[in-house]
Amino acid sequence: MDKLVNTVRPYAWGSVSALPELLGQEPTGEPQAELWMGAHPGDPSRADRGDGPRRLDELIAADPERELGAASVARFGPTLPFLLKVLAPGIPISIQAHPSLDQARAGYAAENALSIPLDAPHRNYRDSNHKPELICALGEFDGLCGFRRPAEAAALLAGLKVPALAPLIDLLGAGDESEALSGALAAALGLDGPTAGATVRDTAEAVDKAAAGDPHGPYAPYTRITRDFPGDRGLIAGLLLNHVRLRAGQALYLGAGVPHAYLHGVCVELQANSDNVLRAGLTPKHIDVPELLRVVEFAACSPEPLLPVPVDGTPGEELYPVPIDEFRLSRFTLDGREREVDGRAPQILLCTAGTARLTAADGDVLDLARGESVFLPADGAPTRLSGTGATVFRATVTL
């Protein structure tokens, strides 16, 4: 068992207080956005096996089968297939989408051929992997996810009574669903010049006015955008997307090409081991509209929160089912009874409430406080998990 030392990424959208509270630390006064747990080379966790802290990706590379198990290496290769995070947006995260595996491989190769450095601000593809993801709320969590039906999006825009939005409303009524959505998003992101500024300003004023008249109505979630990103055309793009509110313990799965943005709250996120992001707005970072439009899946959806289901054969474990094998997220809510965690796959356990105790097959004991995590190599031996009033998330793979 390796207790992990993890990196906090201080993106500008991060909450000043949420991650320090989780980790039991004093706030620095600076935004703290993402806690990374895993072996992504961008910010790998560290573990100390008696010879000082070492990067988890280097430990795995030294002996992949010992760390990951032969079955995982055969299925997913000699790297940890997933990346576990805690996200804490204090202001909205950029509207974004992630590529499919084929798109990521092609984009990564193309940018390498152009000799664009991996850390270049204008680089789109920092690795060759896709980035499907699952988020699970630790409290009330607000986000935008997937396109509204064109008619619903048109009605929402029309309700603002902003004349300059008429061309977008017309596009939402033209052609089939895919054509309507792609045309409207391209038009929203193509706004430019003084006319664009006036359109975004008038839309923001109309959103704020409508939300003031109906604080629980459909425009209210977008006031976070008008407040934190004045003048950003991402506001209009965001109005094309569904608003989703998760309660604690509810989850949401996002596949390739699904446009989304996270507005506020704290969540656990489990994703494929990638950092590929195409952005549409609400960010000072690089935005590549043509590449984003190529990656986005233009299909309307009605996102439904996922609830965990009991795992057969593992009492106390609840699973969030997803249509992918590279990552698997489950949860233990400990009630004093000892639980057993299978040891045939690589996994990271994260404690988000209370204190949990892990007991290895050899009798080694490790306590996890709130915000702490541990890497369990795939040695085949089960680990016993105990505690009262503790919540532990388990990130692993499906073999």
PDB file of C-alpha atoms in Angstrom, residues 122-278:
ATOM      1  CA  HIS A 122      -1.609  26.796 -28.276  1.00  0.00           C
ATOM      2  CA  ARG A 123      -1.265  23.007 -28.334  1.00  0.00           C
ATOM      3  CA  ASN A 124      -4.569  21.061 -28.451  1.00  0.00           C
ATOM      4  CA  TYR A 125      -3.312  17.488 -27.990  1.00  0.00           C
ATOM      5  CA  ARG A 126      -0.884  16.845 -25.141  1.00  0.00           C
ATOM      6  CA  ASP A 127      -1.124  13.055 -25.448  1.00  0.00           C
ATOM      7  CA  SER A 128      -2.582  10.449 -27.807  1.00  0.00           C
ATOM      8  CA  ASN A 129      -5.401   9.245 -25.575  1.00  0.00           C
ATOM      9  CA  HIS A 130      -9.113   9.959 -25.388  1.00  0.00           C
ATOM     10  CA  LYS A 131     -10.687  11.496 -22.288  1.00  0.00           C
ATOM     11  CA  PRO A 132     -14.097  10.093 -21.386  1.00  0.00           C
ATOM     12  CA  GLU A 133     -14.892  11.062 -17.803  1.00  0.00           C
ATOM     13  CA  LEU A 134     -17.206  10.418 -14.892  1.00  0.00           C
ATOM     14  CA  ILE A 135     -17.932  13.007 -12.216  1.00  0.00           C
ATOM     15  CA  CYS A 136     -19.545  12.295  -8.844  1.00  0.00           C
ATOM     16  CA  ALA A 137     -20.780  15.201  -6.736  1.00  0.00           C
ATOM     17  CA  LEU A 138     -19.609  15.535  -3.137  1.00  0.00           C
ATOM     18  CA  GLY A 139     -22.309  18.154  -2.526  1.00  0.00           C
ATOM     19  CA  GLU A 140     -24.646  20.151  -4.734  1.00  0.00           C
ATOM     20  CA  PHE A 141     -22.905  20.521  -8.091  1.00  0.00           C
ATOM     21  CA  ASP A 142     -23.970  22.593 -11.114  1.00  0.00           C
ATOM     22  CA  GLY A 143     -22.883  22.076 -14.693  1.00  0.00           C
ATOM     23  CA  LEU A 144     -23.793  22.253 -18.355  1.00  0.00           C
ATOM     24  CA  CYS A 145     -23.834  19.007 -20.317  1.00  0.00           C
ATOM     25  CA  GLY A 146     -24.794  18.128 -23.883  1.00  0.00           C
ATOM     26  CA  PHE A 147     -26.967  20.017 -26.323  1.00  0.00           C
ATOM     27  CA  ARG A 148     -30.561  20.964 -25.706  1.00  0.00           C
ATOM     28  CA  ARG A 149     -33.087  20.005 -28.368  1.00  0.00           C
ATOM     29  CA  PRO A 150     -32.881  22.674 -31.079  1.00  0.00           C
ATOM     30  CA  ALA A 151     -36.466  23.802 -30.453  1.00  0.00           C
ATOM     31  CA  GLU A 152     -35.794  24.093 -26.696  1.00  0.00           C
ATOM     32  CA  ALA A 153     -32.592  26.063 -27.286  1.00  0.00           C
ATOM     33  CA  ALA A 154     -34.403  28.347 -29.745  1.00  0.00           C
ATOM     34  CA  ALA A 155     -37.173  29.008 -27.214  1.00  0.00           C
ATOM     35  CA  LEU A 156     -34.619  29.804 -24.501  1.00  0.00           C
ATOM     36  CA  LEU A 157     -32.837  32.305 -26.744  1.00  0.00           C
ATOM     37  CA  ALA A 158     -36.106  33.798 -27.978  1.00  0.00           C
ATOM     38  CA  GLY A 159     -37.246  34.338 -24.389  1.00  0.00           C
ATOM     39  CA  LEU A 160     -34.413  36.823 -23.896  1.00  0.00           C
ATOM     40  CA  LYS A 161     -35.888  39.131 -26.571  1.00  0.00           C
ATOM     41  CA  VAL A 162     -32.469  40.144 -27.903  1.00  0.00           C
ATOM     42  CA  PRO A 163     -32.898  41.043 -31.612  1.00  0.00           C
ATOM     43  CA  ALA A 164     -29.289  40.164 -32.457  1.00  0.00           C
ATOM     44  CA  LEU A 165     -29.938  36.538 -31.484  1.00  0.00           C
ATOM     45  CA  ALA A 166     -32.503  36.118 -34.284  1.00  0.00           C
ATOM     46  CA  PRO A 167     -29.982  34.588 -36.764  1.00  0.00           C
ATOM     47  CA  LEU A 168     -29.026  31.914 -34.218  1.00  0.00           C
ATOM     48  CA  ILE A 169     -32.681  31.179 -33.519  1.00  0.00           C
ATOM     49  CA  ASP A 170     -33.259  30.782 -37.267  1.00  0.00           C
ATOM     50  CA  LEU A 171     -30.306  28.381 -37.529  1.00  0.00           C
ATOM     51  CA  LEU A 172     -31.779  26.235 -34.751  1.00  0.00           C
ATOM     52  CA  GLY A 173     -34.873  25.774 -36.907  1.00  0.00           C
ATOM     53  CA  ALA A 174     -32.981  24.914 -40.101  1.00  0.00           C
ATOM     54  CA  GLY A 175     -32.114  21.421 -41.315  1.00  0.00           C
ATOM     55  CA  ASP A 176     -31.950  18.305 -39.192  1.00  0.00           C
ATOM     56  CA  GLU A 177     -30.862  18.229 -35.552  1.00  0.00           C
ATOM     57  CA  SER A 178     -27.156  17.938 -36.296  1.00  0.00           C
ATOM     58  CA  GLU A 179     -27.202  20.757 -38.854  1.00  0.00           C
ATOM     59  CA  ALA A 180     -29.203  23.016 -36.546  1.00  0.00           C
ATOM     60  CA  LEU A 181     -26.888  22.521 -33.580  1.00  0.00           C
ATOM     61  CA  SER A 182     -23.640  22.749 -35.547  1.00  0.00           C
ATOM     62  CA  GLY A 183     -24.823  25.885 -37.334  1.00  0.00           C
ATOM     63  CA  ALA A 184     -25.867  27.576 -34.103  1.00  0.00           C
ATOM     64  CA  LEU A 185     -22.675  26.702 -32.214  1.00  0.00           C
ATOM     65  CA  ALA A 186     -20.471  27.800 -35.121  1.00  0.00           C
ATOM     66  CA  ALA A 187     -22.381  31.092 -35.309  1.00  0.00           C
ATOM     67  CA  ALA A 188     -22.126  31.681 -31.556  1.00  0.00           C
ATOM     68  CA  LEU A 189     -18.373  31.026 -31.527  1.00  0.00           C
ATOM     69  CA  GLY A 190     -17.888  33.001 -34.725  1.00  0.00           C
ATOM     70  CA  LEU A 191     -19.197  36.243 -33.248  1.00  0.00           C
ATOM     71  CA  ASP A 192     -16.517  38.884 -33.703  1.00  0.00           C
ATOM     72  CA  GLY A 193     -15.961  42.633 -33.663  1.00  0.00           C
ATOM     73  CA  PRO A 194     -18.063  45.418 -32.104  1.00  0.00           C
ATOM     74  CA  THR A 195     -21.356  43.793 -33.119  1.00  0.00           C
ATOM     75  CA  ALA A 196     -20.356  40.673 -31.230  1.00  0.00           C
ATOM     76  CA  GLY A 197     -19.557  42.667 -28.107  1.00  0.00           C
ATOM     77  CA  ALA A 198     -22.942  44.333 -28.179  1.00  0.00           C
ATOM     78  CA  THR A 199     -24.708  40.992 -28.734  1.00  0.00           C
ATOM     79  CA  VAL A 200     -22.985  39.350 -25.782  1.00  0.00           C
ATOM     80  CA  ARG A 201     -23.595  42.402 -23.574  1.00  0.00           C
ATOM     81  CA  ASP A 202     -27.287  42.562 -24.462  1.00  0.00           C
ATOM     82  CA  THR A 203     -27.649  38.812 -23.922  1.00  0.00           C
ATOM     83  CA  ALA A 204     -25.963  39.021 -20.518  1.00  0.00           C
ATOM     84  CA  GLU A 205     -28.214  41.875 -19.430  1.00  0.00           C
ATOM     85  CA  ALA A 206     -31.286  39.952 -20.556  1.00  0.00           C
ATOM     86  CA  VAL A 207     -30.129  36.812 -18.705  1.00  0.00           C
ATOM     87  CA  ASP A 208     -29.550  38.759 -15.488  1.00  0.00           C
ATOM     88  CA  LYS A 209     -32.925  40.472 -15.780  1.00  0.00           C
ATOM     89  CA  ALA A 210     -34.772  37.198 -16.420  1.00  0.00           C
ATOM     90  CA  ALA A 211     -32.972  35.473 -13.526  1.00  0.00           C
ATOM     91  CA  ALA A 212     -33.779  38.346 -11.162  1.00  0.00           C
ATOM     92  CA  GLY A 213     -37.461  37.895 -11.984  1.00  0.00           C
ATOM     93  CA  ASP A 214     -37.285  34.104 -11.573  1.00  0.00           C
ATOM     94  CA  PRO A 215     -34.331  33.043  -9.366  1.00  0.00           C
ATOM     95  CA  HIS A 216     -35.136  29.355  -9.909  1.00  0.00           C
ATOM     96  CA  GLY A 217     -35.888  29.619 -13.614  1.00  0.00           C
ATOM     97  CA  PRO A 218     -33.911  28.395 -16.628  1.00  0.00           C
ATOM     98  CA  TYR A 219     -31.709  31.492 -16.900  1.00  0.00           C
ATOM     99  CA  ALA A 220     -30.538  31.556 -13.272  1.00  0.00           C
ATOM    100  CA  PRO A 221     -27.575  29.135 -13.685  1.00  0.00           C
ATOM    101  CA  TYR A 222     -26.094  31.363 -16.389  1.00  0.00           C
ATOM    102  CA  THR A 223     -25.710  34.345 -14.066  1.00  0.00           C
ATOM    103  CA  ARG A 224     -22.472  32.740 -12.853  1.00  0.00           C
ATOM    104  CA  ILE A 225     -21.186  33.194 -16.414  1.00  0.00           C
ATOM    105  CA  THR A 226     -22.382  36.772 -16.788  1.00  0.00           C
ATOM    106  CA  ARG A 227     -20.728  37.656 -13.469  1.00  0.00           C
ATOM    107  CA  ASP A 228     -17.417  35.843 -13.905  1.00  0.00           C
ATOM    108  CA  PHE A 229     -16.935  36.122 -17.686  1.00  0.00           C
ATOM    109  CA  PRO A 230     -18.383  39.472 -18.805  1.00  0.00           C
ATOM    110  CA  GLY A 231     -18.280  39.878 -22.562  1.00  0.00           C
ATOM    111  CA  ASP A 232     -17.459  36.200 -23.242  1.00  0.00           C
ATOM    112  CA  ARG A 233     -19.291  34.685 -26.230  1.00  0.00           C
ATOM    113  CA  GLY A 234     -19.202  31.388 -24.324  1.00  0.00           C
ATOM    114  CA  LEU A 235     -22.384  32.650 -22.628  1.00  0.00           C
ATOM    115  CA  ILE A 236     -24.334  32.224 -25.869  1.00  0.00           C
ATOM    116  CA  ALA A 237     -22.737  28.849 -26.572  1.00  0.00           C
ATOM    117  CA  GLY A 238     -23.638  27.791 -23.017  1.00  0.00           C
ATOM    118  CA  LEU A 239     -27.311  28.614 -23.569  1.00  0.00           C
ATOM    119  CA  LEU A 240     -27.348  25.840 -26.179  1.00  0.00           C
ATOM    120  CA  LEU A 241     -26.462  23.280 -23.472  1.00  0.00           C
ATOM    121  CA  ASN A 242     -28.538  21.527 -20.810  1.00  0.00           C
ATOM    122  CA  HIS A 243     -28.222  22.693 -17.223  1.00  0.00           C
ATOM    123  CA  VAL A 244     -27.644  19.791 -14.811  1.00  0.00           C
ATOM    124  CA  ARG A 245     -27.732  19.939 -11.008  1.00  0.00           C
ATOM    125  CA  LEU A 246     -26.323  16.943  -9.135  1.00  0.00           C
ATOM    126  CA  ARG A 247     -26.929  16.140  -5.485  1.00  0.00           C
ATOM    127  CA  ALA A 248     -24.262  14.520  -3.304  1.00  0.00           C
ATOM    128  CA  GLY A 249     -23.597  10.981  -4.522  1.00  0.00           C
ATOM    129  CA  GLN A 250     -25.071  11.506  -7.985  1.00  0.00           C
ATOM    130  CA  ALA A 251     -22.797  11.120 -10.995  1.00  0.00           C
ATOM    131  CA  LEU A 252     -22.615  12.020 -14.667  1.00  0.00           C
ATOM    132  CA  TYR A 253     -20.773  10.241 -17.489  1.00  0.00           C
ATOM    133  CA  LEU A 254     -19.435  12.196 -20.473  1.00  0.00           C
ATOM    134  CA  GLY A 255     -18.215  10.443 -23.603  1.00  0.00           C
ATOM    135  CA  ALA A 256     -16.174  11.801 -26.486  1.00  0.00           C
ATOM    136  CA  GLY A 257     -17.490  14.902 -28.214  1.00  0.00           C
ATOM    137  CA  VAL A 258     -20.036  15.905 -25.558  1.00  0.00           C
ATOM    138  CA  PRO A 259     -19.789  19.663 -24.882  1.00  0.00           C
ATOM    139  CA  HIS A 260     -19.869  20.545 -21.207  1.00  0.00           C
ATOM    140  CA  ALA A 261     -18.843  23.029 -18.544  1.00  0.00           C
ATOM    141  CA  TYR A 262     -18.801  22.794 -14.759  1.00  0.00           C
ATOM    142  CA  LEU A 263     -20.209  25.819 -12.953  1.00  0.00           C
ATOM    143  CA  HIS A 264     -19.839  25.344  -9.210  1.00  0.00           C
ATOM    144  CA  GLY A 265     -19.344  22.732  -6.497  1.00  0.00           C
ATOM    145  CA  VAL A 266     -16.922  19.924  -5.623  1.00  0.00           C
ATOM    146  CA  CYS A 267     -16.781  16.545  -7.332  1.00  0.00           C
ATOM    147  CA  VAL A 268     -14.676  13.432  -7.713  1.00  0.00           C
ATOM    148  CA  GLU A 269     -13.711  12.923 -11.350  1.00  0.00           C
ATOM    149  CA  LEU A 270     -12.424   9.689 -12.861  1.00  0.00           C
ATOM    150  CA  GLN A 271     -11.242   9.753 -16.456  1.00  0.00           C
ATOM    151  CA  ALA A 272      -9.030   8.046 -18.968  1.00  0.00           C
ATOM    152  CA  ASN A 273      -5.386   8.995 -18.480  1.00  0.00           C
ATOM    153  CA  SER A 274      -5.369  12.062 -20.733  1.00  0.00           C
ATOM    154  CA  ASP A 275      -5.226  15.858 -20.674  1.00  0.00           C
ATOM    155  CA  ASN A 276      -6.707  16.609 -24.120  1.00  0.00           C
ATOM    156  CA  VAL A 277      -9.201  19.491 -24.057  1.00  0.00           C
ATOM    157  CA  LEU A 278     -10.800  21.521 -26.882  1.00  0.00           C
TER     158      LEU A 278
END
